[in-house]
Short mmCIF file of C-alpha atoms and ligand atoms in Angstrom, two decimals:
data_model
loop_
_atom_site.label_atom_id
_atom_site.label_comp_id
_atom_site.label_asym_id
_atom_site.label_seq_id
_atom_site.Cartn_x
_atom_site.Cartn_y
_atom_site.Cartn_z
CA MET A 18 8.45 48.37 49.15
CA LEU A 19 9.33 45.43 50.74
CA ILE A 20 8.24 43.27 53.85
CA ASP A 21 10.94 40.81 55.86
CA SER A 22 8.87 37.65 56.30
CA HIS A 23 10.36 35.67 58.60
CA ASN A 24 13.53 37.46 61.01
CA HIS A 25 14.36 37.09 64.85
CA ILE A 26 15.12 40.77 65.59
CA TYR A 27 14.63 40.89 68.83
CA ALA A 28 17.01 38.13 69.21
CA GLU A 29 19.83 39.80 71.83
CA GLN A 30 21.94 39.92 69.10
CA PHE A 31 19.83 43.08 68.09
CA ASN A 32 19.89 44.18 71.28
CA ASP A 33 22.86 47.39 71.40
CA ASP A 34 21.29 48.86 67.77
CA LEU A 35 17.99 47.69 66.97
CA GLU A 36 17.08 51.48 66.37
CA GLU A 37 20.12 51.69 63.21
CA VAL A 38 19.01 48.34 61.71
CA MET A 39 15.77 49.55 61.40
CA ASN A 40 16.86 52.93 60.12
CA ARG A 41 18.79 51.17 57.50
CA ALA A 42 15.92 48.53 57.14
CA SER A 43 13.24 51.74 56.13
CA GLU A 44 16.33 52.86 53.47
CA ALA A 45 16.05 50.21 52.16
CA GLY A 46 13.02 49.95 51.65
CA VAL A 47 11.92 47.26 53.69
CA GLN A 48 8.72 48.83 55.86
CA HIS A 49 6.79 45.53 57.17
CA LEU A 50 8.81 43.34 59.44
CA LEU A 51 6.84 39.09 60.67
CA MET A 52 8.34 37.95 63.30
CA PRO A 53 8.13 33.82 63.88
CA ASN A 54 8.25 33.02 67.23
CA ILE A 55 11.27 30.52 69.17
CA ASP A 56 9.76 29.06 72.67
CA VAL A 57 8.51 30.58 75.55
CA PRO A 58 11.81 31.97 76.86
CA SER A 59 11.31 33.97 73.30
CA ILE A 60 7.84 35.59 73.90
CA ASP A 61 8.85 38.43 75.86
CA ALA A 62 11.68 39.52 74.08
CA MET A 63 9.31 39.58 70.56
CA HIS A 64 6.56 41.84 72.27
CA ARG A 65 8.56 44.30 73.44
CA VAL A 66 9.58 45.47 69.36
CA ALA A 67 6.37 44.19 68.98
CA ASP A 68 5.77 46.99 71.09
CA ARG A 69 7.73 49.25 70.64
CA TYR A 70 7.35 49.20 66.47
CA PRO A 71 3.92 48.81 66.27
CA ASP A 72 3.20 50.64 62.55
CA ARG A 73 6.04 48.04 61.68
CA CYS A 74 7.25 44.37 63.55
CA TYR A 75 4.77 41.53 64.12
CA PRO A 76 4.87 39.13 66.19
CA MET A 77 3.63 35.53 65.43
CA MET A 78 3.18 32.91 68.40
CA GLY A 79 4.08 29.52 67.65
CA LEU A 80 6.96 26.18 69.46
CA HIS A 81 10.06 25.83 67.01
CA PRO A 82 11.35 22.52 66.75
CA CYS A 83 14.61 22.67 68.05
CA SER A 84 12.88 24.05 70.72
CA VAL A 85 11.26 20.58 71.24
CA GLN A 86 12.22 18.61 74.53
CA GLU A 87 11.13 17.61 77.27
CA ASP A 88 9.11 19.74 78.01
CA PHE A 89 7.26 20.80 74.98
CA ARG A 90 3.63 19.83 76.60
CA GLU A 91 4.27 22.85 78.84
CA GLN A 92 6.04 24.89 76.35
CA LEU A 93 3.20 24.40 74.54
CA SER A 94 0.39 25.33 76.58
CA VAL A 95 1.91 28.20 76.89
CA VAL A 96 2.16 28.93 73.15
CA GLU A 97 -1.77 28.11 72.99
CA ARG A 98 -3.15 30.32 76.01
CA HIS A 99 -1.20 32.93 74.22
CA LEU A 100 -2.88 32.24 70.52
CA PHE A 101 -6.36 31.97 72.47
CA GLN A 102 -6.20 35.40 73.72
CA PRO A 103 -8.21 38.41 72.52
CA VAL A 104 -6.14 40.82 72.80
CA ARG A 105 -2.47 40.25 71.54
CA LYS A 106 -3.40 39.27 67.50
CA TYR A 107 -0.45 37.76 66.09
CA ILE A 108 -0.41 37.21 62.31
CA ALA A 109 0.79 33.51 61.93
CA VAL A 110 1.21 30.36 63.89
CA GLY A 111 5.25 29.77 63.36
CA GLU A 112 7.50 28.90 63.56
CA ILE A 113 6.15 25.46 63.88
CA GLY A 114 7.92 21.91 61.78
CA ILE A 115 10.24 19.82 61.53
CA ASP A 116 14.03 19.57 62.09
CA LEU A 117 16.03 16.76 61.76
CA TYR A 118 19.79 18.32 61.35
CA TRP A 119 20.33 18.84 65.03
CA ASP A 120 18.47 16.14 66.90
CA LYS A 121 16.96 12.96 65.05
CA SER A 122 15.89 11.59 68.40
CA THR A 123 13.32 13.62 68.96
CA LEU A 124 10.69 13.43 66.09
CA GLU A 125 8.30 11.72 67.62
CA ILE A 126 7.29 14.45 69.48
CA GLN A 127 8.46 17.21 67.30
CA GLN A 128 5.79 15.45 64.69
CA GLU A 129 3.11 15.78 68.09
CA ALA A 130 3.79 20.05 68.45
CA PHE A 131 3.42 19.70 64.42
CA ARG A 132 0.17 18.59 64.79
CA GLN A 133 -0.91 20.20 67.80
CA GLN A 134 -0.49 23.66 66.26
CA ILE A 135 -1.28 22.73 62.27
CA GLU A 136 -4.54 22.83 63.85
CA TRP A 137 -4.30 25.28 66.81
CA ALA A 138 -3.15 27.86 63.09
CA LYS A 139 -6.39 26.10 61.33
CA ALA A 140 -8.72 26.81 64.22
CA LEU A 141 -7.85 30.43 63.74
CA LYS A 142 -7.94 30.64 60.72
CA LEU A 143 -3.94 31.87 60.99
CA PRO A 144 -1.61 30.66 58.48
CA ILE A 145 1.79 28.68 59.85
CA VAL A 146 5.21 29.28 58.98
CA ILE A 147 6.59 26.12 58.61
CA HIS A 148 10.87 25.32 59.26
CA VAL A 149 12.17 22.29 57.83
CA ARG A 150 15.14 21.03 58.01
CA GLU A 151 15.93 17.74 56.70
CA SER A 152 12.38 16.81 56.89
CA PHE A 153 10.49 17.34 54.07
CA ASP A 154 9.51 13.88 53.44
CA GLU A 155 7.96 14.39 57.37
CA VAL A 156 6.20 17.39 57.42
CA PHE A 157 4.70 16.94 53.27
CA GLU A 158 2.97 13.44 55.03
CA ILE A 159 1.72 15.77 57.69
CA VAL A 160 0.71 18.54 55.81
CA ASP A 161 -0.66 16.24 52.81
CA GLU A 162 -2.88 14.48 55.69
CA LEU A 163 -4.11 17.78 57.55
CA HIS A 164 -4.74 20.46 54.33
CA ASP A 165 -8.02 21.35 53.66
CA GLU A 166 -9.10 24.77 52.55
CA ARG A 167 -8.69 25.96 56.23
CA LEU A 168 -5.06 25.79 55.58
CA ARG A 169 -2.22 27.91 54.15
CA GLY A 170 0.82 29.14 55.11
CA VAL A 171 4.57 29.48 53.82
CA PHE A 172 7.40 27.06 53.98
CA HIS A 173 10.51 29.55 55.18
CA CYS A 174 13.95 29.32 53.65
CA PHE A 175 12.78 26.97 51.18
CA THR A 176 15.85 25.48 50.33
CA GLY A 177 14.61 22.21 48.45
CA THR A 178 14.57 21.17 44.47
CA LEU A 179 12.43 21.64 42.44
CA GLU A 180 10.19 18.08 42.83
CA GLN A 181 9.84 19.42 46.33
CA ALA A 182 8.87 23.38 45.10
CA LYS A 183 6.26 21.43 42.49
CA HIS A 184 4.96 19.76 45.84
CA ILE A 185 4.24 22.69 47.74
CA GLU A 186 3.01 25.25 45.14
CA ALA A 187 -0.22 21.57 44.15
CA TYR A 188 -1.58 22.13 47.38
CA GLY A 189 -2.25 25.57 46.15
CA SER A 190 -2.55 27.36 49.29
CA PHE A 191 1.25 27.76 50.45
CA MET A 192 3.77 30.18 49.36
CA MET A 193 7.71 29.51 49.93
CA GLY A 194 10.19 31.80 51.70
CA ILE A 195 13.05 33.54 49.76
CA GLY A 196 16.21 34.33 51.32
CA GLY A 197 19.89 34.70 51.54
CA VAL A 198 20.44 31.27 50.19
CA LEU A 199 19.73 32.92 47.09
CA THR A 200 22.73 34.52 46.78
CA PHE A 201 24.87 31.03 47.77
CA LYS A 202 27.26 29.51 45.38
CA ASN A 203 25.90 25.91 46.07
CA GLY A 204 22.57 26.82 47.42
CA LYS A 205 20.98 24.77 43.97
CA ILE A 206 17.43 26.99 44.43
CA ASP A 207 19.16 29.67 41.66
CA GLN A 208 19.21 27.01 38.94
CA PHE A 209 15.13 26.93 38.80
CA ILE A 210 13.94 29.82 41.13
CA HIS A 211 12.85 30.80 37.72
CA GLU A 212 10.35 27.70 36.83
CA LEU A 213 8.43 28.11 39.73
CA ASP A 214 5.42 30.89 39.64
CA LEU A 215 6.51 34.48 40.99
CA ASN A 216 2.90 33.74 43.16
CA ARG A 217 4.17 31.48 44.85
CA LEU A 218 7.08 33.63 46.67
CA ILE A 219 7.35 35.85 49.19
CA LEU A 220 10.55 37.21 50.88
CA GLU A 221 12.65 37.12 53.63
CA THR A 222 16.11 37.38 56.05
CA ASP A 223 15.72 34.68 59.11
CA SER A 224 17.48 37.44 60.38
CA PRO A 225 20.21 37.22 62.28
CA TYR A 226 21.05 33.90 61.11
CA LEU A 227 21.94 32.88 57.04
CA ALA A 228 22.64 36.68 55.22
CA PRO A 229 23.00 36.88 52.02
CA LYS A 230 26.22 37.39 49.51
CA PRO A 231 28.86 39.34 50.18
CA TYR A 232 27.40 39.03 53.68
CA ARG A 233 27.71 35.45 53.80
CA GLY A 234 28.55 34.09 57.83
CA LYS A 235 27.76 37.91 59.24
CA ARG A 236 25.10 38.80 61.05
CA ASN A 237 21.68 38.52 58.58
CA GLU A 238 19.28 41.80 58.67
CA PRO A 239 16.63 43.03 57.43
CA ALA A 240 18.04 45.65 55.04
CA TYR A 241 19.76 42.66 52.77
CA THR A 242 16.21 41.92 51.83
CA ARG A 243 16.70 44.40 48.96
CA LEU A 244 19.84 42.36 48.29
CA VAL A 245 17.47 39.09 47.91
CA ALA A 246 14.65 40.79 45.74
CA GLU A 247 17.60 41.98 43.61
CA LYS A 248 18.99 38.26 43.09
CA LEU A 249 15.59 37.33 42.05
CA SER A 250 15.05 39.49 39.80
CA THR A 251 18.01 38.73 38.20
CA LEU A 252 17.53 35.17 38.49
CA THR A 253 14.06 35.40 37.42
CA GLY A 254 14.70 38.28 34.86
CA LYS A 255 11.79 39.93 36.06
CA SER A 256 12.08 44.41 37.16
CA LEU A 257 12.74 44.88 40.75
CA GLU A 258 9.29 47.15 41.20
CA GLU A 259 8.25 42.99 39.92
CA ILE A 260 9.32 41.91 42.49
CA GLU A 261 8.76 44.36 44.81
CA ALA A 262 5.29 44.36 44.02
CA VAL A 263 4.42 40.70 43.85
CA SER A 264 6.11 39.72 46.55
CA THR A 265 4.93 42.60 48.80
CA ALA A 266 1.18 41.86 47.26
CA ASN A 267 1.93 38.20 48.10
CA CYS A 268 2.31 38.43 51.93
CA GLU A 269 -0.51 40.71 51.99
CA ARG A 270 -2.23 37.83 51.10
CA LEU A 271 -1.60 35.48 53.20
CA PHE A 272 -0.39 37.02 56.16
CA HIS A 273 -4.46 38.94 55.62
CA LEU A 274 -2.25 42.21 56.14
CA THR A 275 -3.32 45.08 54.10
CA PHE A 276 -0.47 47.99 54.35
CA GLU A 277 -0.99 51.48 52.54
CA HIS A 278 1.37 52.06 48.98
CA GLU A 279 0.93 52.17 45.32
CA ALA A 280 -1.26 50.31 43.89
CA SER A 281 0.28 47.06 41.72
CA SER A 282 -0.80 46.47 37.97
CA ALA A 283 0.67 42.64 39.01
CA PRO A 284 -1.86 40.08 38.63
CA LEU A 285 -3.11 38.81 41.56
CA PRO A 286 -4.75 35.35 42.74
CA ASP A 287 -7.07 35.58 44.65
CA HIS A 288 -7.81 31.85 45.67
CA LEU A 289 -5.37 32.43 48.57
CA ASP A 290 -8.08 34.93 50.39
CA GLY A 291 -10.24 33.42 53.03
NI1 LIG B 6 13.37 30.97 61.88
#
């Protein structure tokens, strides 16, 4: 069993064929889908998918850095209201972070929104799902400062350097999300992924974006998590079964999920619990 730990299947790109997309995910062994939120307008669509597939699709709540604009305080108050209500369960605060590719002028308010949402995650004992784009220094500065025993999470769609990966491993409570970029010729992480601790890696697609080879440039979908798992297997020399078992166990540990599946003999460090 595989988990797609990051996708936006509530996006309009899936309006016409969500059922088929979910069926193809099942056929590929991708049983569970974790859904980061984007902003206030995306919340209803995400909830609808979560309600339609309650045993497969799990929502998160957060404000994406690219949606941090003039109205970010109003949007954050809606995010806060959702996070702290007792009815609906969210598995993480996400996605949050800093993006300096699209807009450098909003850095200051992105930092403010990121800090605020980290504090909420700590208060709720939820993991954070971090979006980093051309902003490792800025993100590390904040995570270094706010990191304590309550903070855990994932650097989603990790595309950094070996040094940056080691920085993340050193936190002890953070994972890296590995997606389609691993299959790209110029993706770079394929060069050193074998040097990383497999117990720190989870799989994702970021659907509908970043489809792996041979679908690069097309719409991505959760079934392609399997292509990422296969590439990781090839690059690390580990069996596909081990990649599946360990990445699923990592996901369960990070997000405090427990799924029924065959017991795995893979070693599981337990210091991410709690
Ligand atoms: Ni995303």
